[in-house]
Coordinates of C-alpha atoms and ligand atoms in Angstrom, one line a residue:
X177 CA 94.2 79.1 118.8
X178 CA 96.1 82.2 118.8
X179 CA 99.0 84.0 116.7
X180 CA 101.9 85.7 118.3
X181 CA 102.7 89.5 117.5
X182 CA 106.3 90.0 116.9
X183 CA 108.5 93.2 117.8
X184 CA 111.0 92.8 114.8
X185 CA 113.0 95.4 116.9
X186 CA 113.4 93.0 120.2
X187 CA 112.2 89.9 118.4
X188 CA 109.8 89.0 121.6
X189 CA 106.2 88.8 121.7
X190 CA 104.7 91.8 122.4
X191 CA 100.6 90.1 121.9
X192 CA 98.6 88.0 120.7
X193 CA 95.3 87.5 118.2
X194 CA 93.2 85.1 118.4
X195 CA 92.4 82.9 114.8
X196 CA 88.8 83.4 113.9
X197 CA 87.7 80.1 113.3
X198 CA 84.4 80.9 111.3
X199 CA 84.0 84.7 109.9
X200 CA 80.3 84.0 109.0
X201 CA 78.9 86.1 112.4
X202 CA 81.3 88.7 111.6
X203 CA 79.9 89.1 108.0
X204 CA 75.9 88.3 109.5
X205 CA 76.6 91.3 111.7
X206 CA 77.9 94.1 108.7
X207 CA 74.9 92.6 106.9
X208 CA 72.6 93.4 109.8
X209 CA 74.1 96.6 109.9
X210 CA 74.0 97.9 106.3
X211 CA 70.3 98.7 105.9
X212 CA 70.2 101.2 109.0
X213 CA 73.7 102.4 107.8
X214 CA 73.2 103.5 104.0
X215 CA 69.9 105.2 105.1
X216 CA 71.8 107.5 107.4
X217 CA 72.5 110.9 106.0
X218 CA 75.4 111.7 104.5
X219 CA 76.0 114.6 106.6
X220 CA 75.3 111.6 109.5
X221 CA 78.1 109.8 108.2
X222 CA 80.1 112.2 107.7
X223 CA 79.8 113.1 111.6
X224 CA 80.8 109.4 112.2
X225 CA 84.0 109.7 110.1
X226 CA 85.2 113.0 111.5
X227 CA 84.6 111.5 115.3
X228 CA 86.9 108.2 114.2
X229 CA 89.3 111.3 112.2
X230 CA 89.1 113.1 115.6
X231 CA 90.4 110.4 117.8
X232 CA 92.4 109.3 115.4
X233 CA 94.2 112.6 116.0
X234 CA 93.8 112.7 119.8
X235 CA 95.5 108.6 119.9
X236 CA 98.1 109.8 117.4
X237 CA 101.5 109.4 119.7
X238 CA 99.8 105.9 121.1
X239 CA 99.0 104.8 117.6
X240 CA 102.5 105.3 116.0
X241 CA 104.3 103.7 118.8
X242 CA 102.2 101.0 118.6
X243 CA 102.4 100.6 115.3
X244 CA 106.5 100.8 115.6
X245 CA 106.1 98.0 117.6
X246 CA 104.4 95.9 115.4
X247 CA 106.4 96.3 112.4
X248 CA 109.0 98.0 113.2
X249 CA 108.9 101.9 111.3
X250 CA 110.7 104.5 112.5
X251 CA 108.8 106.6 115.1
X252 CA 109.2 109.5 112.9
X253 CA 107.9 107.6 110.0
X254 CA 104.7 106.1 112.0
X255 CA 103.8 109.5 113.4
X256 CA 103.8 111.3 110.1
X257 CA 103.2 108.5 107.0
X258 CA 101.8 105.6 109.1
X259 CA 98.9 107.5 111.3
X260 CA 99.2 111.3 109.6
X261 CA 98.0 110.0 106.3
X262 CA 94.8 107.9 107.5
X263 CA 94.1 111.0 109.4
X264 CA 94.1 112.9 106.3
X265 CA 92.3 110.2 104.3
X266 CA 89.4 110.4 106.9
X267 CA 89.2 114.1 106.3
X268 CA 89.1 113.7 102.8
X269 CA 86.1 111.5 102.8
X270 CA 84.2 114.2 105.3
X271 CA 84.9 116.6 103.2
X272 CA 83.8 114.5 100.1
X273 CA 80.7 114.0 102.1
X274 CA 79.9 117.5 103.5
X275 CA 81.2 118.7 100.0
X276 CA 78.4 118.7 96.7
X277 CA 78.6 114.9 94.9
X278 CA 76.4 116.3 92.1
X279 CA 74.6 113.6 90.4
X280 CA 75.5 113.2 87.1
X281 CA 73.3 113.1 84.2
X282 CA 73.0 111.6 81.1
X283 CA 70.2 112.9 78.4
X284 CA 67.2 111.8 80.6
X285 CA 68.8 109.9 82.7
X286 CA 69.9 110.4 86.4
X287 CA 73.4 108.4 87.5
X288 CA 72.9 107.6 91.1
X289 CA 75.8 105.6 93.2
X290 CA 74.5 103.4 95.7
X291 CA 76.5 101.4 98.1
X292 CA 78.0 98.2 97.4
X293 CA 77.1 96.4 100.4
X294 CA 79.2 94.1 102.9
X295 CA 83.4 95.0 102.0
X296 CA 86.1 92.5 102.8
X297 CA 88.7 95.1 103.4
X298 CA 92.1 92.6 103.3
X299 CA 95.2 94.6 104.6
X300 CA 98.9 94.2 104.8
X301 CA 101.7 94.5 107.8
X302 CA 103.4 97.6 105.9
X303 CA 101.1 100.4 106.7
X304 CA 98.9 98.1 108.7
X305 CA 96.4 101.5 109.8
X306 CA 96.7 103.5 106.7
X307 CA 95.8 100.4 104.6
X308 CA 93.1 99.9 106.1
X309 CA 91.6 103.0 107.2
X310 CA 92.1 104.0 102.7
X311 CA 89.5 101.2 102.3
X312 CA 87.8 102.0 105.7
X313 CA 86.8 105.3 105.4
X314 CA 85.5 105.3 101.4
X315 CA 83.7 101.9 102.3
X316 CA 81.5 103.6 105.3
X317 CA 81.4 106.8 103.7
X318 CA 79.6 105.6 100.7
X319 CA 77.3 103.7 103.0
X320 CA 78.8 100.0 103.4
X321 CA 79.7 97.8 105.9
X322 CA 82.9 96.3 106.0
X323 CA 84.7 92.9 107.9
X324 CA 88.0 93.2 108.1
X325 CA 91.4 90.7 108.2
X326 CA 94.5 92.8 109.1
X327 CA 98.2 91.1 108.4
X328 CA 98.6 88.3 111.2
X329 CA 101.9 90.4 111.1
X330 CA 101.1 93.2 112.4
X331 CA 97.2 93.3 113.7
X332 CA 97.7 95.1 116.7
X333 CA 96.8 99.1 115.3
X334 CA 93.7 97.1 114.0
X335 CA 92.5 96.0 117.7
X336 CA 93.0 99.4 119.0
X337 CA 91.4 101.1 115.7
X338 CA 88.4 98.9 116.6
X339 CA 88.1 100.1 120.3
X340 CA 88.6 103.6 118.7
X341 CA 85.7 102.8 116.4
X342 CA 83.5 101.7 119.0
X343 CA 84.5 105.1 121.1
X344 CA 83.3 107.4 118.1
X345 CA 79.9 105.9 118.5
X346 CA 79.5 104.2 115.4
X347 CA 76.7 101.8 114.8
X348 CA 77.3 98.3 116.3
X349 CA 78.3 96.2 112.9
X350 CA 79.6 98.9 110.8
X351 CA 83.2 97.9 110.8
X352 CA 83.8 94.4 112.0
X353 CA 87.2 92.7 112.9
X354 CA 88.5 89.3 112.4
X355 CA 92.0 88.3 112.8
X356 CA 93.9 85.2 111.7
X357 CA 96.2 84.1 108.7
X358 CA 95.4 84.2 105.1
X359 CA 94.6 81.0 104.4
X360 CA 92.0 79.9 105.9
X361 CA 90.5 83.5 107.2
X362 CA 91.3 85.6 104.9
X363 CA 90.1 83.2 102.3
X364 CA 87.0 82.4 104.2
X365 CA 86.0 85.6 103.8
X366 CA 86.9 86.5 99.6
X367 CA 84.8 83.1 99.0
X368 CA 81.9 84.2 101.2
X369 CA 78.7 84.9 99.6
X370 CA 77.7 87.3 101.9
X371 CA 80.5 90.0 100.8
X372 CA 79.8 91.9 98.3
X373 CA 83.2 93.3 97.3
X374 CA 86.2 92.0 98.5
X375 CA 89.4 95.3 98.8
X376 CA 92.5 93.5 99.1
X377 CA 96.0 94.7 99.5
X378 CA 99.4 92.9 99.9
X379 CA 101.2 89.9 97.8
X380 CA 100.5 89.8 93.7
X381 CA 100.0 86.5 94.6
X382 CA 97.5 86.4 97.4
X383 CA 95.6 88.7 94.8
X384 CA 95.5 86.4 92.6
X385 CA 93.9 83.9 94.9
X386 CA 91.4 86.2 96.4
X387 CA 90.6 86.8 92.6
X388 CA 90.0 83.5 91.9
X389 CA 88.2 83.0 95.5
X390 CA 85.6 85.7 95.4
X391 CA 84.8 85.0 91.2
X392 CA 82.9 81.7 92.7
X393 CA 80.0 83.9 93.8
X394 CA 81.1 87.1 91.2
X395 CA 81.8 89.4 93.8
X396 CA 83.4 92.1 92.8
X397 CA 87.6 92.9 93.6
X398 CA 89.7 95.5 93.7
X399 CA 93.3 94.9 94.0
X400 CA 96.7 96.6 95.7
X401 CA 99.6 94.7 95.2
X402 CA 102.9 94.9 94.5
X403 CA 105.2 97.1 92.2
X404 CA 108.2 97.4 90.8
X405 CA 108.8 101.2 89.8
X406 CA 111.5 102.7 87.7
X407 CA 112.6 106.2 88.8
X408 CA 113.7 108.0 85.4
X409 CA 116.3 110.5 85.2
X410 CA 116.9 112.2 82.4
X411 CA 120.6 113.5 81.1
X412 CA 119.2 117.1 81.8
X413 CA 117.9 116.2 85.3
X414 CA 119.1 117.6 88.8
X415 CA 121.0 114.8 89.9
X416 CA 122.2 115.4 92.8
X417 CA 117.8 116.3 93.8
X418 CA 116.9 113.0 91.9
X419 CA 119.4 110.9 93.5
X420 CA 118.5 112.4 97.2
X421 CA 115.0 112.0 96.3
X422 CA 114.9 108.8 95.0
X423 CA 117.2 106.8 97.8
X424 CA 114.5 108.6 100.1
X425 CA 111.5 106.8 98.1
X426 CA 113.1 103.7 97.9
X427 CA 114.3 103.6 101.1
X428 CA 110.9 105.5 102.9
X429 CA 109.4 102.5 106.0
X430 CA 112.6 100.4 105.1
X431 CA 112.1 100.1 101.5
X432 CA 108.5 98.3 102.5
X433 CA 106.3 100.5 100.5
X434 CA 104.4 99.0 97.8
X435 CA 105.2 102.2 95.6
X436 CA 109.0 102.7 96.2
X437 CA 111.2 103.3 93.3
X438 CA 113.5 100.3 93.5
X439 CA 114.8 100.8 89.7
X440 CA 116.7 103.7 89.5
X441 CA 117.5 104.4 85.4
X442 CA 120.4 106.4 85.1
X443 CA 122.0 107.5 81.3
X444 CA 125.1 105.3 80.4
X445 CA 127.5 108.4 80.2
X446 CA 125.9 109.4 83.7
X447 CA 126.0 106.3 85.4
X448 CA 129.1 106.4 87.7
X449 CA 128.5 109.8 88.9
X450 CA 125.2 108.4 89.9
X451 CA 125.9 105.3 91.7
X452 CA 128.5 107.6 93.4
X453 CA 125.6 110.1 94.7
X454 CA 123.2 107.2 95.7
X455 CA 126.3 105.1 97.7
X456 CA 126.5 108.8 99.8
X457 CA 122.7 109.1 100.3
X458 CA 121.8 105.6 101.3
X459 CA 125.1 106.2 103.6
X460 CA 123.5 108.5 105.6
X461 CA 120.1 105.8 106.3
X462 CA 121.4 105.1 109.7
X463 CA 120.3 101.8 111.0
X464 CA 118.9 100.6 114.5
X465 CA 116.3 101.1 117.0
X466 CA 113.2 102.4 115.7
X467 CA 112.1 104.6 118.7
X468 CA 115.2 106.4 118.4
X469 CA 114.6 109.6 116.5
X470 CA 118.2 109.5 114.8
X471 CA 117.3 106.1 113.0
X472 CA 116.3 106.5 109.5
X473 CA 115.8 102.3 108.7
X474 CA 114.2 100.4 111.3
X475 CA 114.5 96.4 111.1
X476 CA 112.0 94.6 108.4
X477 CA 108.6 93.7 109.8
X478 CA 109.7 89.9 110.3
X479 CA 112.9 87.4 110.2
X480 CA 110.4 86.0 106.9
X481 CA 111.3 89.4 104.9
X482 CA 114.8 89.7 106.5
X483 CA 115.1 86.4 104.8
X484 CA 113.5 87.0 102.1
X485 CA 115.6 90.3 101.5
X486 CA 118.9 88.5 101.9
X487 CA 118.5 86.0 99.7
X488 CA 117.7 88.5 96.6
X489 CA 121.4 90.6 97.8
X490 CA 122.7 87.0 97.6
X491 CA 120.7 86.5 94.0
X492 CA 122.1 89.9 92.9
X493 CA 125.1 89.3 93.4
X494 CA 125.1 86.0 91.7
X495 CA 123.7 87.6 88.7
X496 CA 126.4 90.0 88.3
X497 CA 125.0 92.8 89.5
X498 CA 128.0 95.3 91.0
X499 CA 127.5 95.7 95.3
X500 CA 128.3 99.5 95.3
X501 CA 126.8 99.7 99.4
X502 CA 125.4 96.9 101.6
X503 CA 126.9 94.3 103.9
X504 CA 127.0 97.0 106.4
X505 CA 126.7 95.9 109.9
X506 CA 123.4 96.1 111.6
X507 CA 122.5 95.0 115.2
X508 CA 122.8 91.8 116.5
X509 CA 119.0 91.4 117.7
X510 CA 116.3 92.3 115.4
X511 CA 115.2 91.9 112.1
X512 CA 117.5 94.5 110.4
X513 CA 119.2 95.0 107.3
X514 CA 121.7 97.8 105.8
X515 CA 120.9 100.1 103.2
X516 CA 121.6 98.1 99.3
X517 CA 123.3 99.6 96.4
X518 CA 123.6 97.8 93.7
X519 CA 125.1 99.3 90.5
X520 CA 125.2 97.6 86.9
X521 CA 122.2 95.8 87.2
X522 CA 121.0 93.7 84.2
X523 CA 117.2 95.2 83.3
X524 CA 115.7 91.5 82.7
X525 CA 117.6 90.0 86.3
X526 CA 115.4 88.8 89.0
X527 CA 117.0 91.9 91.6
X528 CA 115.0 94.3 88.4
X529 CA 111.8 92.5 87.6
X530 CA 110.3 91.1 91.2
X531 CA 109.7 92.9 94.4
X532 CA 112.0 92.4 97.2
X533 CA 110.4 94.8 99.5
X534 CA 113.4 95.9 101.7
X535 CA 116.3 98.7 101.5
X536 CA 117.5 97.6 98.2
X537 CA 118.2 99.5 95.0
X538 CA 119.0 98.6 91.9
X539 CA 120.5 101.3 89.4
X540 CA 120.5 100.3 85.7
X541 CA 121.9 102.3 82.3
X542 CA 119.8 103.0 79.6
X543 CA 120.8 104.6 76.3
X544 CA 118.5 107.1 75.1
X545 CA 115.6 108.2 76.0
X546 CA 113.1 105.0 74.2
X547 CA 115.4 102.3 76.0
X548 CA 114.7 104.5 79.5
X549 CA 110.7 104.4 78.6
X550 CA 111.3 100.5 77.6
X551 CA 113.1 99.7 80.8
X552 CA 110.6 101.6 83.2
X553 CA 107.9 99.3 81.4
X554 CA 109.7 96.6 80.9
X555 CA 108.1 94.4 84.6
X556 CA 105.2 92.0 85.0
X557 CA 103.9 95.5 87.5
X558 CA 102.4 99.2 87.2
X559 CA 102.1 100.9 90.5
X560 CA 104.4 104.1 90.6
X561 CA 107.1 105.8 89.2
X562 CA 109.1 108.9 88.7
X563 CA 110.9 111.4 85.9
X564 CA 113.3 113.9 86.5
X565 CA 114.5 116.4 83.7
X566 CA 115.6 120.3 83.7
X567 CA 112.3 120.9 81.4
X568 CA 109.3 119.9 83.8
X569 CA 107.8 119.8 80.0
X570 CA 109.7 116.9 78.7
X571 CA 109.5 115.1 82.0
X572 CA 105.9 115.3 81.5
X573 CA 105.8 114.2 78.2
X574 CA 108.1 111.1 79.3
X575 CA 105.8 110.3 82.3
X576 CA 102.8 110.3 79.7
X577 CA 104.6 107.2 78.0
X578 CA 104.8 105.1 81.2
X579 CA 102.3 102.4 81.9
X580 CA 102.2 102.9 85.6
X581 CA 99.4 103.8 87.5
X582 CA 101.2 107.1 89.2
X583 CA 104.1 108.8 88.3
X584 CA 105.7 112.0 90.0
X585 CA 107.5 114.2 87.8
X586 CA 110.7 116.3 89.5
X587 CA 109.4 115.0 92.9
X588 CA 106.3 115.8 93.2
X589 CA 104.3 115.3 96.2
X590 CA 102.5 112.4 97.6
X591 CA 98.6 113.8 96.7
X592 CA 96.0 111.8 99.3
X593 CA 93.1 112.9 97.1
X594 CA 94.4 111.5 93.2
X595 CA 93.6 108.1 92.1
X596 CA 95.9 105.4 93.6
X597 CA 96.5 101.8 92.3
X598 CA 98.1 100.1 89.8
X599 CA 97.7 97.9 86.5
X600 CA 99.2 95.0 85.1
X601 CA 100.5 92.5 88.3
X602 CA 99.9 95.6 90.6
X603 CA 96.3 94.9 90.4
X604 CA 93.1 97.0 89.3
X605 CA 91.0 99.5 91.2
X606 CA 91.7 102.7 92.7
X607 CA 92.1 104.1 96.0
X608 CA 91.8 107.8 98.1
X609 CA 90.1 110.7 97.0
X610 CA 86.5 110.1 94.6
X611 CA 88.1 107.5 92.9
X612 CA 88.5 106.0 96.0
X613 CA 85.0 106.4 96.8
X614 CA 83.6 105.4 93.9
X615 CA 84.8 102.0 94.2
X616 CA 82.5 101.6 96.7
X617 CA 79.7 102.3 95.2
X618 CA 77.5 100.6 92.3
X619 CA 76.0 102.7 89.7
X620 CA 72.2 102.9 89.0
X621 CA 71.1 104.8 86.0
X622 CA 67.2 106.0 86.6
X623 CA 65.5 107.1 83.2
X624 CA 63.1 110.2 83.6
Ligands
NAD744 P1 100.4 89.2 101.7 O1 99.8 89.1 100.4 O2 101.2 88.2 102.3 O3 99.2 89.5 102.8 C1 98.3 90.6 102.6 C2 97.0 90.2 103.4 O4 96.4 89.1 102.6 C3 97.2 89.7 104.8 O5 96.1 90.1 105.6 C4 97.2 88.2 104.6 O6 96.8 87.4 105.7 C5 96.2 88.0 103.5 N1 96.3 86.8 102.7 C6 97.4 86.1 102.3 N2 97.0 85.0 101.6 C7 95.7 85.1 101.4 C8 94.7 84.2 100.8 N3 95.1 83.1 100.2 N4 93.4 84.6 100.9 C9 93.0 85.7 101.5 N5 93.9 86.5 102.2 C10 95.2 86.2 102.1 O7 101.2 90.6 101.7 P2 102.0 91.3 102.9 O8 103.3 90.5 102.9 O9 101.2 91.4 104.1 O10 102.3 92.7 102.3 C11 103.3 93.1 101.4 C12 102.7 93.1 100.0 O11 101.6 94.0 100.0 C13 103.7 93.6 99.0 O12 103.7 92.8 97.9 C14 103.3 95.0 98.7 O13 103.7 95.5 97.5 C15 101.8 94.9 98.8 N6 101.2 96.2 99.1 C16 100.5 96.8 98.1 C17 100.0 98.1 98.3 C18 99.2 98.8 97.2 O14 98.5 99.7 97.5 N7 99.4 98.5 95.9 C19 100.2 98.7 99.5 C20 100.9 98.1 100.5 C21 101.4 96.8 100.3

């Protein structure tokens, strides 16, 4: 049995993966592989990672397309977010490596972090490479072995990441690849009692299976998923920057980033001017073919999430939310939808408390500055978020108040070495930089 890859672009088959029927040999062989593995150096490692970094880098134009292809980015967007940042995540983890790691101590008591063991590394179809090469490259660098399920969506930057893999010389068994859909393979593998620590990203729902999957043998879970985040601007903020900023965040890989800023909370007495300046941004996010360098919003990774997007416009709309942009025309093949505006919108409807995941943006009043903190926390999710205000001081202090698990203040910048991942229905665990790493790792206290 095998599972069609989609070009949501052309809507023909552009491949084809075959179902892993039984994932047990691909988990026998990162077993086999984790003794000889761990005992490397970690200046060996290291090595490893930077040869996968380097290719990585040498593969870059072939990668992005491919990955355009799959799921239908932007080129531009592919080339720099999709394959620059798991570029710069494999650096990150060399450097980690070649860097000190002091030991910590305790009183008489050394803290040592030893590896995990076997990682089910679980991605999604949004950032098909980068999601799995932030799990990837912290798993192997602190000395696991991982099996990974990519998205039946979009597993085709995982095939060629393998082949990539095996071309940097690392150790048969190191990184292991099994495709097929969620249920059954990616839930062969959270219940098998050979991993050791199942990393999943994607649905808040599929989380919550794998949860419940992998607490039959206790492994241990760390969880991406979803988000719903609130991008606060305060009376005294740049607008005109906020507004830009934020349609850019919400709209960044066709509004299909976990972390986009889908909430936009505007001041009553501000709120016209607002929708105004978010109708002439999300204007300019022209839509069509993704390999051509003047599109800004490629089509949704499949006709499922074009679907799936439509019916929340239709759901807003229903709920009385106020269409200030959308309906625009897109073309006739591919999975595509227009840009989203809508203006009004009711803090408790379903268009501001669940993820959609597409170019849709919901702007919402608030009246002071406790009803903007109450809004921004005011959703089952915690992933990101964002405050604007003339006083970098105050936004600060407002950004302290929001239970989110990252928040940019006056649009600060994307940082691939903090802490990233969420609370609340956005999961639990941390990814990138040593947090990152250290969620691969067990700690061992040794008393002297
Ligand atoms: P999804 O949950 O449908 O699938 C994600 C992965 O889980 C896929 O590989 C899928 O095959 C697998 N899966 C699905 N059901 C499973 C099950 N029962 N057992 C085991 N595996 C299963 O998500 P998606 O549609 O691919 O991705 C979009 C979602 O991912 C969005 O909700 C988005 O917010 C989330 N996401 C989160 C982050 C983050 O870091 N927090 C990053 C990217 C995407």
């Amino acid at each position: 049995m095998s599972i069609d890859v989609y070009n949501p672009a052309t809507e023909e088959v552009i491949g084809s993966v075959p179902e892993t029927a039984d994932v047990g040999p691909a988990v026998a062989a990162a077993r086999a592989a984790l003794g000889p593995w761990s005992a490397l150096s970690r200046a060996d490692r290291a090595a490893h990672l930077a040869a996968l970094r380097d290719l990585l880098a040498a593969h870059a134009d072939e990668l992005a397309a491919l990955i355009t292809a799959e799921m239908g980015a932007p080129l531009t967007v592919a080339r720099k977010v999709q394959v620059g940042l798991p570029i710069a995540v494999l650096s990150s983890m060399v450097d980690l490596l070649s860097g000190d790691l002091p030991e910590e101590r305790i009183g008489n008591s050394v803290i040592v972090r030893d590896p995990v063991g076997v990682v089910a590394a679980i991605t999604p179809w949004n950032y098909p490479l980068h999601q799995t090469v932030a799990k990837l490259a912290p798993a192997l660098a602190a000395g696991n072995t991982v099996v990974h399920k990519p998205s039946e969506v979009a597993p085709l930057s995982a095939l060629r990441l393998r082949d990539l893999v095996r071309e940097a010389g690392l150790p048969d068994g190191v990184y292991n690849l099994v495709t097929g859909y969620g249920d059954p393979t990616g839930a062969a593998l959270a219940g098998h009692p050979g991993v050791d620590l199942v990393s999943f990203t994607g649905s808040t729902g599929a989380g919550r299976t794998v949860a419940a999957l992998a607490a039959k043998h206790l492994t241990r879970v760390s969880l991406e998923l979803g988000g719903k985040s609130a991008n606060v601007i305060l009376p005294d903020a740049d607008l005109a920057a906020a507004v830009k900023v934020g349609v850019g965040n919400c709209f960044l890989n066709s509004g299909q980033t976990c972390t986009a800023w889908t909430r936009l909370l505007v001041h009553e007495s501000q709120h016209d001017e607002v929708v105004a300046l978010a109708v002439a941004a999300a204007s300019r996010y022209t839509v069509g073919d993704p390999t051509d360098p003047a599109t800004r919003l490629g089509p949704l990774a499949s006709a499922a999430q074009r679907d799936r997007v439509l019916s929340y416009v239709s759901r807003g709309l229903a709920d009385g939310a106020k269409l200030a942009l959308g309906n625009g025309s897109v073309p006739d093949v591919g999975y595509y939808v227009a840009p989203v505006v809508f203006a009004d919108v009711d803090p408790a409807s379903a268009i501001a408390q669940e993820e959609i995941f597409g170019p849709v943006l919901s702007i919402i009043r608030y009246r002071d500055e406790d009803d903007a903190v109450r809004i921004a926390n005011g959703t089952p999710y915690g992933l990101a978020g964002s405050v604007w205000s003339g006083s970098q001081e105050h936004a600060l202090a407002v950004a302290r108040r929001l239970r989110t698990g990252q928040v940019d203040v006056n649009g600060g910048s994307f940082n691939p070495l903090a802490p990233f991942g969420g609370i609340g229905d956005s999961g639990y665990g941390r990814e990138l930089g040593v947090h990152g790493y250290e969620e691969f790792t067990s700690v061992k206290a040794i008393q002297l």
